Coordinates of C-alpha atoms in Angstrom, one line a residue:
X1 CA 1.6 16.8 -1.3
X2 CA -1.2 16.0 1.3
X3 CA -2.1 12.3 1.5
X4 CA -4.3 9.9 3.6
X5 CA -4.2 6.2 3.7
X6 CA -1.5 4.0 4.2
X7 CA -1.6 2.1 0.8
X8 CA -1.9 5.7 -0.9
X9 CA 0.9 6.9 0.8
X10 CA 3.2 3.7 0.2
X11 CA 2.1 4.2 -3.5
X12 CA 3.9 7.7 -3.9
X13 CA 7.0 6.2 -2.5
X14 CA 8.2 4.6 -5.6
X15 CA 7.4 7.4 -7.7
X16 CA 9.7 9.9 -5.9
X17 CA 12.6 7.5 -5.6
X18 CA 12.3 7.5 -9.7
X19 CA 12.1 11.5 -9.4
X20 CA 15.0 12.3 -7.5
X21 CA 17.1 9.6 -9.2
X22 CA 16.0 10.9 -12.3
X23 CA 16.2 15.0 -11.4
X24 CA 19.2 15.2 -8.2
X25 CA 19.1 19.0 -8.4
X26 CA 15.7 18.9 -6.9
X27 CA 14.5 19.3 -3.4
X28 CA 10.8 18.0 -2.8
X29 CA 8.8 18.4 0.1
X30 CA 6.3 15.7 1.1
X31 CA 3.5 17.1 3.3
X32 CA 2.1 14.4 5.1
X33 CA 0.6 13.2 8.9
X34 CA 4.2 12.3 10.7
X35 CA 2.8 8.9 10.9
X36 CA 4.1 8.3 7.3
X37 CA 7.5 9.8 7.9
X38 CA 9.4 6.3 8.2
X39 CA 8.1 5.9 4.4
X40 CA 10.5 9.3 3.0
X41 CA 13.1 8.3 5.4
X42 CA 16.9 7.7 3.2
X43 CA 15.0 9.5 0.3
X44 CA 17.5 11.8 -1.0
X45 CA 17.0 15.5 -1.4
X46 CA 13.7 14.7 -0.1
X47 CA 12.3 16.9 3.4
X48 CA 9.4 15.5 5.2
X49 CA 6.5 18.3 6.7
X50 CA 4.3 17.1 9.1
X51 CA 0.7 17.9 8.2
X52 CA -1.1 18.3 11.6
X53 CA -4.8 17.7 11.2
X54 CA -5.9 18.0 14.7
X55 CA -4.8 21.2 15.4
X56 CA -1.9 23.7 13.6
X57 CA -3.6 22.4 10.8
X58 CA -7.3 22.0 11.4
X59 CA -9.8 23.6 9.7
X60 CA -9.6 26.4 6.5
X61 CA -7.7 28.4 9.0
X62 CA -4.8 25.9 9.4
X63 CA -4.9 24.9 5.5
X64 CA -4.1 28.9 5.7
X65 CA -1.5 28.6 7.9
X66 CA -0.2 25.6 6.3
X67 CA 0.0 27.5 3.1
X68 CA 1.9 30.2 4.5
X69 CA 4.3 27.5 6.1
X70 CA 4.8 26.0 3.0
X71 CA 5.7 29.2 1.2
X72 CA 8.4 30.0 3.4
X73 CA 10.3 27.1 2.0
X74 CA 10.2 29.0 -1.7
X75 CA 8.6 26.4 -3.2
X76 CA 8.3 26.6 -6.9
X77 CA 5.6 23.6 -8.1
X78 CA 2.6 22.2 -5.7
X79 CA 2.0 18.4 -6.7
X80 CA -1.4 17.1 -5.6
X81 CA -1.0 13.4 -5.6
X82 CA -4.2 13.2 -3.3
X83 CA -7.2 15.7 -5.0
X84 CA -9.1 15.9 -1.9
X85 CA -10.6 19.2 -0.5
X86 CA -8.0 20.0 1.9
X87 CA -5.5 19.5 -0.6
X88 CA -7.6 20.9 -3.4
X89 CA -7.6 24.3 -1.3
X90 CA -3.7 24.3 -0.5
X91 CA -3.4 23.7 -4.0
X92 CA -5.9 26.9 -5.1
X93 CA -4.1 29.1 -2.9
X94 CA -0.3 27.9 -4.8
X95 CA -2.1 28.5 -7.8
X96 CA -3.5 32.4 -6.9
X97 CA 0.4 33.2 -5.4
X98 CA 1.3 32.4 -8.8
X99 CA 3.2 29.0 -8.7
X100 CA 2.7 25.8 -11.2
X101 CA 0.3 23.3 -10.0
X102 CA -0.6 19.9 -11.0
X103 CA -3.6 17.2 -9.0
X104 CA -4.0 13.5 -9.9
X105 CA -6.6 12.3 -12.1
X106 CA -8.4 9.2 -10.4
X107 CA -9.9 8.2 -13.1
X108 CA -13.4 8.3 -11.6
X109 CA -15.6 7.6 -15.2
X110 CA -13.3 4.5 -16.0
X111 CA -13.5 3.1 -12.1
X112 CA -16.9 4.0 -12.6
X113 CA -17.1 1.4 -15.7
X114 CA -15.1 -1.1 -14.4
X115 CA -17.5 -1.9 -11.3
X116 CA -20.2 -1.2 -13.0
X117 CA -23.0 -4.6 -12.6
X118 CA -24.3 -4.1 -16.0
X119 CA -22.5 -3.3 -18.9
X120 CA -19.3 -3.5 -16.9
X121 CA -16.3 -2.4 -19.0
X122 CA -13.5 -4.9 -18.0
X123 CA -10.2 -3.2 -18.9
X124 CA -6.9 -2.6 -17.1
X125 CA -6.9 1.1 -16.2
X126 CA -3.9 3.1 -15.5
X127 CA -2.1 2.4 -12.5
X128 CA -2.1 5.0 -9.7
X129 CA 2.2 4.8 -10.2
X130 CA 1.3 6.3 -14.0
X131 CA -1.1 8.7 -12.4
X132 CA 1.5 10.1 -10.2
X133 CA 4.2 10.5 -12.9
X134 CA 1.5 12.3 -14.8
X135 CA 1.2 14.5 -12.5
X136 CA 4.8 15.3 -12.6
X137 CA 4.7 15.6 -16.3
X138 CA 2.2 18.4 -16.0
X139 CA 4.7 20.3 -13.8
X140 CA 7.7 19.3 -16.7
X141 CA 9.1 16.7 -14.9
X142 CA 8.9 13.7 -17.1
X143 CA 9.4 10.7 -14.5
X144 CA 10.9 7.1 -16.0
X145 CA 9.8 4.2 -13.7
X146 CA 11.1 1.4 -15.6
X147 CA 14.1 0.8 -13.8
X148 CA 13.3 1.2 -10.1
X149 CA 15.8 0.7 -7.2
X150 CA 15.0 0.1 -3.6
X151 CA 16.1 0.4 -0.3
X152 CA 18.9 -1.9 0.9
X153 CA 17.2 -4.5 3.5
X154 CA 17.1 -2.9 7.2
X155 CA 19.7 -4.0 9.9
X156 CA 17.2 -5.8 12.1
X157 CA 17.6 -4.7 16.1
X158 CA 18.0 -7.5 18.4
X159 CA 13.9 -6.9 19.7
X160 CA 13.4 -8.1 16.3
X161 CA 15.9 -10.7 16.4
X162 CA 14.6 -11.9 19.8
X163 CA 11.2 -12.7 18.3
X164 CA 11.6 -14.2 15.1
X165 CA 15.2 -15.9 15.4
X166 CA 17.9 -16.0 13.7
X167 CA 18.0 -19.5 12.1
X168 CA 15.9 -19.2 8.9
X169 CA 16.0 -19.9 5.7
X170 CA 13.1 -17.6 4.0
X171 CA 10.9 -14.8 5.6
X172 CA 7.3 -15.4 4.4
X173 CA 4.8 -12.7 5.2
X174 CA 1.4 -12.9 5.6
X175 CA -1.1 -10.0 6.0
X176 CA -4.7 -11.6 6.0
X177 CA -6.6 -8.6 7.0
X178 CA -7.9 -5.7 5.1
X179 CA -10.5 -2.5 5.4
X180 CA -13.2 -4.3 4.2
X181 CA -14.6 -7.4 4.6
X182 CA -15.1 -8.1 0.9
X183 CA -11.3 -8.2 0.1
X184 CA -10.1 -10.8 3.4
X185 CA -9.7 -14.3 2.2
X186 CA -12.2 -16.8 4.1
X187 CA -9.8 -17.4 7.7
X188 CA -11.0 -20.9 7.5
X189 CA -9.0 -21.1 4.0
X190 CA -6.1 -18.6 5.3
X191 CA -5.6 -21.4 8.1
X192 CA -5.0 -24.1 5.6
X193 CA -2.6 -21.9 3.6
X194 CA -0.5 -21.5 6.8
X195 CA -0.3 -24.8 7.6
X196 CA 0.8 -25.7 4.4
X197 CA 3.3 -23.3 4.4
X198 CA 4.4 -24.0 8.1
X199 CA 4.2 -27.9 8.2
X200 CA 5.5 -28.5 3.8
X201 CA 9.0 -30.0 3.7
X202 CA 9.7 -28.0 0.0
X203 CA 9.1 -24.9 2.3
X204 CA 10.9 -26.5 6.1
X205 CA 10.5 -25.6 9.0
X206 CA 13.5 -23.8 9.4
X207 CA 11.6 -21.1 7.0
X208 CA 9.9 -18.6 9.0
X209 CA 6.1 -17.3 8.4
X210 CA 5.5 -14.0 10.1
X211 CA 1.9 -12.6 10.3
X212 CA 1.0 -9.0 10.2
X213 CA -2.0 -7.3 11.4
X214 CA -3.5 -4.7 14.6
X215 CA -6.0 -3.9 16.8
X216 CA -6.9 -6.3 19.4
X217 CA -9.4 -8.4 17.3
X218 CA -6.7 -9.3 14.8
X219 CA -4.2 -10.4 17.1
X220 CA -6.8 -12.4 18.8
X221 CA -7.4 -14.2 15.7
X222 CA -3.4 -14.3 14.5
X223 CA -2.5 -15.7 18.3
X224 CA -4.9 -18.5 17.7
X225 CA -3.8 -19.4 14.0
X226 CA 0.4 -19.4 15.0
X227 CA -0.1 -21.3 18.1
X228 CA 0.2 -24.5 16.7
X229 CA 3.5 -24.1 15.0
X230 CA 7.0 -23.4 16.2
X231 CA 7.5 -21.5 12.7
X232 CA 4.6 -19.1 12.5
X233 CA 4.9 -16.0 14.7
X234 CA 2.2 -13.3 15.2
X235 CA 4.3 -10.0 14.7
X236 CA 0.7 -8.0 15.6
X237 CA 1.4 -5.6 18.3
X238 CA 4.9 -6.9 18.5
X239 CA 6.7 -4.0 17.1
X240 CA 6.9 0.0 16.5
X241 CA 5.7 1.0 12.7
X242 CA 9.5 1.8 12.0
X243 CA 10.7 -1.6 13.2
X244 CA 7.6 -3.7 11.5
X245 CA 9.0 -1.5 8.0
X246 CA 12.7 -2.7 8.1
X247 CA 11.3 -6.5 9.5
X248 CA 9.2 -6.1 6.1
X249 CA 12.3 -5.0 4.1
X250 CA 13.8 -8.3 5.0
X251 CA 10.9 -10.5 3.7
X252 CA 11.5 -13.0 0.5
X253 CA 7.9 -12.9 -0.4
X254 CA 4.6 -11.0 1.5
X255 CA 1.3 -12.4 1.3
X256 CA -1.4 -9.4 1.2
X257 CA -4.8 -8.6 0.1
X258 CA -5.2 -6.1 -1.7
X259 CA -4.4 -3.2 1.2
X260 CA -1.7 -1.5 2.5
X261 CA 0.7 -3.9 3.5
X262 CA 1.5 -4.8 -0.1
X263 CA 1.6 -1.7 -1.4
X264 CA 4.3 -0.8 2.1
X265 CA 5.8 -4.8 1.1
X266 CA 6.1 -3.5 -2.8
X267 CA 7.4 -0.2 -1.8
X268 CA 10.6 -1.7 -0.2
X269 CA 11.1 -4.2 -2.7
X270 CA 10.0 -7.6 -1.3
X271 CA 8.0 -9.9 -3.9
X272 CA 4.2 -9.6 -3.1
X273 CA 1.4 -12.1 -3.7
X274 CA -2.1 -10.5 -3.4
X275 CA -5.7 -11.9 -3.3
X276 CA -8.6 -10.1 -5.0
X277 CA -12.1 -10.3 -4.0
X278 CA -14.4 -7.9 -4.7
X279 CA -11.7 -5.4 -6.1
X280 CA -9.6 -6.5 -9.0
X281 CA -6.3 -5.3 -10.1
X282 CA -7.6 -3.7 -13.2
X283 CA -8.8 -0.6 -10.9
X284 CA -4.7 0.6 -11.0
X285 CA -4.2 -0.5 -7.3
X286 CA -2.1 -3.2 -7.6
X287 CA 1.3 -3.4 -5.8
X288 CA 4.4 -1.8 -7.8
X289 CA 6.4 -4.1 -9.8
X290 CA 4.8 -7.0 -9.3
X291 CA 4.0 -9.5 -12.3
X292 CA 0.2 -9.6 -12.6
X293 CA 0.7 -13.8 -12.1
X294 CA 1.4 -12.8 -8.7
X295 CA -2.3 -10.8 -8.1
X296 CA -4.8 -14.2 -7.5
X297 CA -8.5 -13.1 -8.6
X298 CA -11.6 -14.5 -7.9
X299 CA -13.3 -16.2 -10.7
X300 CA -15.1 -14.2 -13.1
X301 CA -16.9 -17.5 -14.8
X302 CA -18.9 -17.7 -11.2
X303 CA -18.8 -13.6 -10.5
X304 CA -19.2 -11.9 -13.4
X305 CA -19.6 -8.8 -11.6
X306 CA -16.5 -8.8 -10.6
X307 CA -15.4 -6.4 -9.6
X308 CA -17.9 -4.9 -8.2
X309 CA -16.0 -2.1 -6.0
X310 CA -12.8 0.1 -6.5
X311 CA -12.2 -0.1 -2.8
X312 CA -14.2 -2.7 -1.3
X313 CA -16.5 -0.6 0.2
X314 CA -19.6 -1.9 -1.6
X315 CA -21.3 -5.3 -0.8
X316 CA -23.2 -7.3 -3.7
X317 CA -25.5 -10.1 -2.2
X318 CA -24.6 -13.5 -3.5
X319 CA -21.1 -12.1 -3.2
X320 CA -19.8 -12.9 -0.1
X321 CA -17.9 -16.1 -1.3
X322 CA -16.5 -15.0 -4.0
X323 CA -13.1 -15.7 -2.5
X324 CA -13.6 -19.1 -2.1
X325 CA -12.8 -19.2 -5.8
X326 CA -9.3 -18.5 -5.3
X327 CA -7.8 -21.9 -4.1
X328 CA -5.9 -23.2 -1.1
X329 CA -3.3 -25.0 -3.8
X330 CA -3.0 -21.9 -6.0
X331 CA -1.5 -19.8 -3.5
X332 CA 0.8 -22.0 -2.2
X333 CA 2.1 -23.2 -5.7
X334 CA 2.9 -19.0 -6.5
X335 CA 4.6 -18.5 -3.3
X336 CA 6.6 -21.3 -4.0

């Protein structure tokens, strides 16, 4: 399997924990950039192979190699949970040697409808969880997700345990940032949120609210918004990726837009509230197992054309505050 960004990569993870509950006399592979490992990591009869895109790997001559790599380890199915060229020709040359393959379907035509700004089709679509097992199916692998099981929560190491503390009664994450502008909620509003959170007395202040971002500009921005409080800590830049994953694992509740820190929050089983702009949950992204009370849209009545991208890639003037819609009060009352 070749995959790319983080929330599509976090998305698989559930869907092969079913899989090798479900089949234990299977061995899969997941080919993927060794960024992602920590994600596979505790996954039983489950390898990891680093894809490496800037070199071994670059170009139709490394997908060739890569091929060749990957046939070594007699591999019997090729599951394309990404459909993207690279992939697509990895998958091409598994088909030619002879071997069963299966690609996702994304759904483009009913994405397609669902953004669409006039005669929008508003419909829940399959979920990209159902699109995985359906790829699975294809090979004859029927995959049950019904009755998930996660990870245990991470020992935390004592770096951890020297920033955040160890007197707390609740872990609340918050992730404000996201790829696109469309899908942040307004930082004025965020602020407000946070101060409820850090300064309500049905909450305490012995309950600790840990923000989650990177890149210098974000922890800028999350420096200045914890500074105030005693009980809000900027983990930005703080941590190594594997460390931030088992802090996440410990979490009673993240708060996420719709990007990858849900779908990483979801993934290890941690309760996830996420906020919708110009993307809606309908498009199959939302996190796993999460009640759809828990995804907080923005209002339809004032937007109709919402939603008006599958990614938040696409800006619709008269848009921009679409967010606002989504209350202060409302967010606070769910993650209580």
């Amino acid at each position: 399997m070749r995959l790319s960004a983080m929330g599509d990569v976090a998305m698989t993870v559930p869907v092969l924990r079913a899989f090798v509950k479900q089949y234990p006399t299977v061995q899969i592979t997941v080919v993927s950039r060794p960024f992602f490992k920590p994600f596979f990591d505790g996954i039983p009869n489950l390898s990891f192979f680093a894809f490496d895109e800037k070199e071994r790997h670059k170009g139709f001559q490394g997908l060739l190699r890569l091929f060749q790599e990957l046939r070594k380890l007699e591999i019997d199915a090729f599951a394309d949970l990404h459909n993207v060229l690279r992939s697509k020709i990895v998958r091409t040359l598994f088909a030619l040697s002879g071997k069963k393959v299966a690609a996702v379907d994304k759904g483009r035509e009913g994405k397609k409808a669902l953004t669409a700004l006039e005669n929008k089709v508003f419909k829940q679509l399959p979920t990209m969880f159902e699109n995985h097992t359906q790829v699975f199916q294809k090979l004859g692998f029927a995959v049950d997700l019904s009755n998930p099981e996660f990870p245990e929560k991470a020992d935390l190491s004592p770096e951890i345990v020297s920033i955040i503390g160890e007197n707390h009664q609740k872990l609340i994450g918050i992730a404000p940032f996201a790829q696109y502008e469309s899908k942040v909620y307004p930082l004025d509003l965020m602020q407000e949120v946070i101060a409820q959170l850090a300064e309500s007395r049905s909450f305490g202040t012995e309950n600790k609210i840990l923000l989650f971002g990177g890149g210098k500009k974000e922890i800028e921005i999350l420096d200045s918004i914890s500074s105030p409080y005693k009980n809000v800590i900027n983990m930005a830049g703080q941590l190594k990726f594997q460390q931030e994953l088992q802090l996440i694992s410990n979490l009673d509740v993240m708060l996420s837009m719709d990007s990858g820190n849900a779908h990483i929050a979801a993934m290890l089983g941690v309760k996830v509230v996420t906020l919708w702009g110009a993307t809606h949950p309908f498009a199959g992204f939302a996190p796993f197992n999460q009640p759809l009370q828990n995804a907080l849209v923005s209002d339809r009545n004032l937007f109709p054309k919402l939603p008006t991208s599958v990614y938040g890639n696409k800006k619709v003037e008269g848009y921009e505050d679409a967010m606002r819609t989504i209350s202060v009060d409302s967010i606070v009352k769910v993650l209580k």
